[in-house]
mmCIF file of C-alpha atoms in Angstrom:
data_model
loop_
_atom_site.group_PDB
_atom_site.id
_atom_site.type_symbol
_atom_site.label_atom_id
_atom_site.label_comp_id
_atom_site.label_asym_id
_atom_site.label_seq_id
_atom_site.Cartn_x
_atom_site.Cartn_y
_atom_site.Cartn_z
ATOM 1 C CA MET A 27 0.011 -0.240 0.229
ATOM 2 C CA ASP A 28 2.773 2.686 0.728
ATOM 3 C CA GLY A 29 4.170 2.258 -3.258
ATOM 4 C CA GLU A 30 0.415 3.702 -4.484
ATOM 5 C CA LYS A 31 1.017 6.539 -1.963
ATOM 6 C CA LEU A 32 4.148 7.148 -3.500
ATOM 7 C CA SER A 33 2.970 6.723 -7.098
ATOM 8 C CA PRO A 34 2.462 10.021 -8.852
ATOM 9 C CA GLU A 35 -1.831 11.108 -8.831
ATOM 10 C CA ARG A 36 -3.298 11.006 -12.550
ATOM 11 C CA ARG A 37 -5.251 13.519 -13.909
ATOM 12 C CA ARG A 38 -7.649 12.157 -15.853
ATOM 13 C CA ILE A 39 -9.386 14.989 -19.035
ATOM 14 C CA GLY A 40 -12.917 15.732 -19.042
ATOM 15 C CA PRO A 41 -15.096 15.756 -22.034
ATOM 16 C CA ILE A 42 -15.326 19.673 -21.348
ATOM 17 C CA GLY A 43 -11.672 19.710 -21.005
ATOM 18 C CA LEU A 44 -10.974 17.871 -24.068
ATOM 19 C CA THR A 45 -14.079 20.095 -26.180
ATOM 20 C CA VAL A 46 -11.642 22.586 -24.872
ATOM 21 C CA ILE A 47 -8.894 21.656 -25.963
ATOM 22 C CA ILE A 48 -9.624 20.907 -29.645
ATOM 23 C CA ILE A 49 -11.230 24.279 -29.942
ATOM 24 C CA VAL A 50 -8.033 26.111 -28.889
ATOM 25 C CA ALA A 51 -6.019 24.340 -30.948
ATOM 26 C CA LEU A 52 -8.616 24.399 -34.094
ATOM 27 C CA VAL A 53 -8.753 27.819 -33.611
ATOM 28 C CA ALA A 54 -4.791 28.443 -33.270
ATOM 29 C CA PHE A 55 -5.144 26.529 -36.631
ATOM 30 C CA TRP A 56 -7.546 28.994 -38.593
ATOM 31 C CA GLN A 57 -5.569 31.835 -37.476
ATOM 32 C CA ILE A 58 -2.283 30.146 -38.777
ATOM 33 C CA TYR A 59 -3.780 29.563 -41.969
ATOM 34 C CA GLY A 60 -5.053 32.734 -42.146
ATOM 35 C CA LEU A 61 -1.482 34.163 -41.729
ATOM 36 C CA PHE A 62 -1.125 32.926 -45.297
ATOM 37 C CA SER A 63 -4.349 32.884 -46.588
ATOM 38 C CA LEU A 64 -4.760 37.067 -46.447
ATOM 39 C CA PRO A 65 -1.252 37.883 -47.966
ATOM 40 C CA SER A 66 -2.611 35.646 -51.073
ATOM 41 C CA GLN A 67 -5.873 37.308 -51.328
ATOM 42 C CA LYS A 68 -3.933 40.256 -51.099
ATOM 43 C CA ILE A 69 -1.902 38.776 -54.458
ATOM 44 C CA GLY A 70 -5.003 38.238 -55.744
ATOM 45 C CA LEU A 71 -6.034 41.642 -55.310
ATOM 46 C CA ASP A 72 -3.179 43.035 -57.278
ATOM 47 C CA GLY A 73 -4.199 40.958 -59.981
ATOM 48 C CA LYS A 74 -7.914 42.110 -60.588
ATOM 49 C CA VAL A 75 -6.315 45.873 -59.296
ATOM 50 C CA GLY A 76 -4.181 44.793 -62.875
ATOM 51 C CA GLU A 77 -6.992 43.720 -65.008
ATOM 52 C CA VAL A 78 -8.937 46.717 -64.855
ATOM 53 C CA TRP A 79 -5.803 49.067 -65.769
ATOM 54 C CA ASN A 80 -5.270 46.773 -68.370
ATOM 55 C CA GLN A 81 -8.783 46.685 -69.839
ATOM 56 C CA THR A 82 -8.459 50.705 -69.419
ATOM 57 C CA ASP A 83 -5.614 50.575 -71.223
ATOM 58 C CA ARG A 84 -6.993 48.865 -74.063
ATOM 59 C CA ALA A 85 -10.267 51.059 -74.494
ATOM 60 C CA SER A 86 -7.928 54.215 -74.430
ATOM 61 C CA GLN A 87 -5.519 53.363 -76.847
ATOM 62 C CA LEU A 88 -7.750 51.215 -79.389
ATOM 63 C CA LEU A 89 -11.006 53.811 -79.101
ATOM 64 C CA PRO A 90 -9.001 56.837 -80.707
ATOM 65 C CA ARG A 91 -7.409 54.837 -83.281
ATOM 66 C CA LEU A 92 -11.147 53.301 -83.982
ATOM 67 C CA GLU A 93 -12.901 56.781 -83.709
ATOM 68 C CA LYS A 94 -9.759 58.365 -86.072
ATOM 69 C CA GLN A 95 -10.372 55.808 -88.843
ATOM 70 C CA LEU A 96 -14.015 56.952 -88.627
ATOM 71 C CA THR A 97 -12.512 60.439 -89.293
ATOM 72 C CA TYR A 98 -10.764 59.367 -92.002
ATOM 73 C CA THR A 99 -13.384 57.307 -94.009
ATOM 74 C CA VAL A 100 -15.998 60.402 -93.054
ATOM 75 C CA ASP A 101 -13.598 62.745 -94.776
ATOM 76 C CA ALA A 102 -12.920 60.061 -97.822
ATOM 77 C CA GLN A 103 -16.236 60.275 -98.163
ATOM 78 C CA LYS A 104 -17.439 63.952 -97.821
ATOM 79 C CA GLN A 105 -14.175 64.522 -100.589
ATOM 80 C CA VAL A 106 -16.358 61.795 -102.817
ATOM 81 C CA LEU A 107 -19.301 63.480 -102.460
ATOM 82 C CA ASP A 108 -17.919 67.202 -102.948
ATOM 83 C CA LYS A 109 -16.232 66.041 -106.484
ATOM 84 C CA ILE A 110 -19.712 65.130 -107.454
ATOM 85 C CA THR A 111 -21.622 68.050 -106.198
ATOM 86 C CA LEU A 112 -18.446 69.828 -108.321
ATOM 87 C CA ALA A 113 -18.992 68.157 -111.290
ATOM 88 C CA ARG A 114 -22.507 68.484 -111.417
ATOM 89 C CA ASN A 115 -22.393 72.227 -110.954
ATOM 90 C CA ASP A 116 -20.042 72.245 -113.863
ATOM 91 C CA VAL A 117 -22.965 70.886 -115.765
ATOM 92 C CA LEU A 118 -25.386 72.875 -114.811
ATOM 93 C CA ALA A 119 -23.512 76.195 -115.147
ATOM 94 C CA ALA A 120 -22.226 74.990 -118.570
ATOM 95 C CA GLN A 121 -25.832 74.077 -119.844
ATOM 96 C CA GLN A 122 -27.113 77.911 -118.566
ATOM 97 C CA VAL A 123 -24.676 79.324 -120.602
ATOM 98 C CA GLN A 124 -26.375 80.380 -124.255
ATOM 99 C CA GLY A 125 -24.295 79.158 -126.563
ATOM 100 C CA ALA A 126 -22.313 76.469 -124.714
ATOM 101 C CA ASP A 127 -19.745 74.015 -126.178
ATOM 102 C CA GLN A 128 -21.347 71.108 -126.570
ATOM 103 C CA ASN A 129 -17.803 69.958 -125.606
ATOM 104 C CA LYS A 130 -17.647 71.678 -122.497
ATOM 105 C CA VAL A 131 -21.184 70.256 -121.025
ATOM 106 C CA LEU A 132 -20.146 67.070 -122.203
ATOM 107 C CA ALA A 133 -16.929 66.047 -120.457
ATOM 108 C CA ALA A 134 -18.413 67.825 -117.558
ATOM 109 C CA SER A 135 -21.946 65.635 -117.405
ATOM 110 C CA THR A 136 -18.983 62.390 -118.133
ATOM 111 C CA SER A 137 -16.977 63.632 -115.054
ATOM 112 C CA THR A 138 -20.435 63.716 -113.118
ATOM 113 C CA GLN A 139 -21.156 60.510 -114.137
ATOM 114 C CA VAL A 140 -17.764 58.803 -113.606
ATOM 115 C CA ALA A 141 -17.757 60.234 -109.801
ATOM 116 C CA LEU A 142 -21.977 58.764 -109.621
ATOM 117 C CA ARG A 143 -20.346 55.753 -110.999
ATOM 118 C CA ALA A 144 -17.083 55.374 -108.502
ATOM 119 C CA PHE A 145 -19.275 56.754 -105.171
ATOM 120 C CA TYR A 146 -22.077 53.837 -106.553
ATOM 121 C CA GLU A 147 -19.599 51.396 -107.428
ATOM 122 C CA ASN A 148 -18.267 51.433 -104.290
ATOM 123 C CA TYR A 149 -20.341 52.730 -101.976
ATOM 124 C CA PRO A 150 -21.468 49.234 -100.175
ATOM 125 C CA THR A 151 -17.706 48.259 -99.339
ATOM 126 C CA PHE A 152 -17.624 52.235 -99.011
ATOM 127 C CA GLY A 153 -16.644 51.583 -95.371
ATOM 128 C CA LEU A 154 -19.066 54.132 -92.894
ATOM 129 C CA PRO A 155 -21.518 51.776 -91.784
ATOM 130 C CA ASN A 156 -18.978 49.216 -91.018
ATOM 131 C CA VAL A 157 -16.415 51.661 -89.443
ATOM 132 C CA GLN A 158 -19.477 53.483 -87.470
ATOM 133 C CA GLN A 159 -20.244 49.592 -86.367
ATOM 134 C CA GLY A 160 -17.354 48.556 -85.309
ATOM 135 C CA LEU A 161 -16.935 51.931 -83.362
ATOM 136 C CA LEU A 162 -19.905 50.773 -81.543
ATOM 137 C CA ASP A 163 -19.639 47.898 -80.881
ATOM 138 C CA GLU A 164 -15.787 48.047 -79.646
ATOM 139 C CA THR A 165 -17.034 50.642 -77.312
ATOM 140 C CA SER A 166 -19.920 49.082 -75.907
ATOM 141 C CA GLY A 167 -17.142 45.739 -75.402
ATOM 142 C CA SER A 168 -14.744 48.052 -74.074
ATOM 143 C CA PHE A 169 -17.231 49.905 -71.467
ATOM 144 C CA ASN A 170 -18.610 46.264 -70.708
ATOM 145 C CA ARG A 171 -14.961 44.530 -70.122
ATOM 146 C CA ILE A 172 -13.805 46.989 -67.705
ATOM 147 C CA ALA A 173 -17.559 46.955 -65.692
ATOM 148 C CA TYR A 174 -16.803 43.486 -65.578
ATOM 149 C CA ALA A 175 -13.502 43.405 -64.642
ATOM 150 C CA ARG A 176 -14.196 46.608 -62.105
ATOM 151 C CA HIS A 177 -17.186 44.130 -60.622
ATOM 152 C CA GLN A 178 -14.653 41.293 -59.824
ATOM 153 C CA LEU A 179 -12.223 44.025 -58.344
ATOM 154 C CA ILE A 180 -15.171 44.823 -56.345
ATOM 155 C CA GLN A 181 -16.352 41.438 -54.971
ATOM 156 C CA ALA A 182 -12.242 40.242 -54.202
ATOM 157 C CA GLN A 183 -12.064 43.350 -51.771
ATOM 158 C CA VAL A 184 -15.512 42.558 -50.253
ATOM 159 C CA GLU A 185 -14.218 38.843 -49.629
ATOM 160 C CA TYR A 186 -10.980 40.155 -48.771
ATOM 161 C CA ASN A 187 -12.024 41.982 -45.962
ATOM 162 C CA GLN A 188 -14.740 39.358 -44.961
ATOM 163 C CA ALA A 189 -11.881 37.098 -44.347
ATOM 164 C CA ARG A 190 -10.100 39.605 -42.564
ATOM 165 C CA ILE A 191 -12.646 39.615 -40.073
ATOM 166 C CA GLY A 192 -12.211 35.880 -38.855
ATOM 167 C CA TYR A 193 -8.482 35.523 -39.316
ATOM 168 C CA PHE A 194 -7.987 38.002 -36.734
ATOM 169 C CA VAL A 195 -4.545 37.352 -35.941
ATOM 170 C CA ALA A 196 -4.078 37.802 -39.671
ATOM 171 C CA ALA A 197 -5.631 40.600 -40.035
ATOM 172 C CA LEU A 198 -2.989 42.652 -37.251
ATOM 173 C CA PHE A 199 -0.484 42.387 -40.252
ATOM 174 C CA ASN A 200 -3.164 43.139 -43.358
ATOM 175 C CA PRO A 201 -4.502 46.354 -43.258
ATOM 176 C CA PRO A 202 -7.993 46.383 -45.231
ATOM 177 C CA VAL A 203 -8.382 47.434 -48.313
ATOM 178 C CA GLN A 204 -10.657 50.413 -49.616
ATOM 179 C CA ILE A 205 -13.361 49.398 -51.949
ATOM 180 C CA LEU A 206 -13.475 50.776 -55.120
ATOM 181 C CA GLY A 207 -16.009 53.485 -55.898
ATOM 182 C CA SER A 208 -16.742 53.305 -51.917
ATOM 183 C CA ASP A 209 -15.623 56.878 -51.807
ATOM 184 C CA SER A 210 -17.619 58.606 -54.389
ATOM 185 C CA SER A 211 -21.272 59.354 -54.223
ATOM 186 C CA PRO A 212 -23.414 57.966 -56.703
ATOM 187 C CA LEU A 213 -25.232 61.345 -56.667
ATOM 188 C CA LYS A 214 -22.732 62.939 -58.205
ATOM 189 C CA SER A 215 -22.720 64.008 -61.854
ATOM 190 C CA VAL A 216 -20.093 61.985 -64.190
ATOM 191 C CA ALA A 217 -17.805 63.739 -65.911
ATOM 192 C CA PRO A 218 -18.416 63.687 -70.186
ATOM 193 C CA SER A 219 -16.374 61.690 -72.416
ATOM 194 C CA THR A 220 -13.869 63.131 -74.293
ATOM 195 C CA LEU A 221 -15.515 60.142 -77.221
#
């Protein structure tokens, strides 16, 4: 019996103690996981910001080029129409002159017909409707791509800030991010586009 008194007494952990230990271990594991997860999410946010700028830069380079192409096409079409108008005026002026030289009237009439034929033959492929439609399509597509990239960025920013709540230890080392547009009022008027 003396031997039994000398042996150390074993402590038993009850079910409540075991539950507490498991909960503490899970919280510790979750916080350690957060130390790696939040910086990874932050890198993902930087990529989403880059995508917004990529789409914006693409539009800022492409749309002015398409606008110049449209301007060039309109100018080329205007030159053709000006030539037709000038040739038609020459015909009318030659016809109104008393004793007009028939050769001049015929030459003016021929130049008008040539200009009109060139216009009619090239009208379907003249390009103005195609260029206009291309500019409209590209403008719409660019704005849609930018809006989608911004939506993805805002969603990722919200998820990051929400994750900081669960990873409170990691949140000490990873500050919150400002949500894109959170400092703007939807009632404020937007500056008009240069396009």
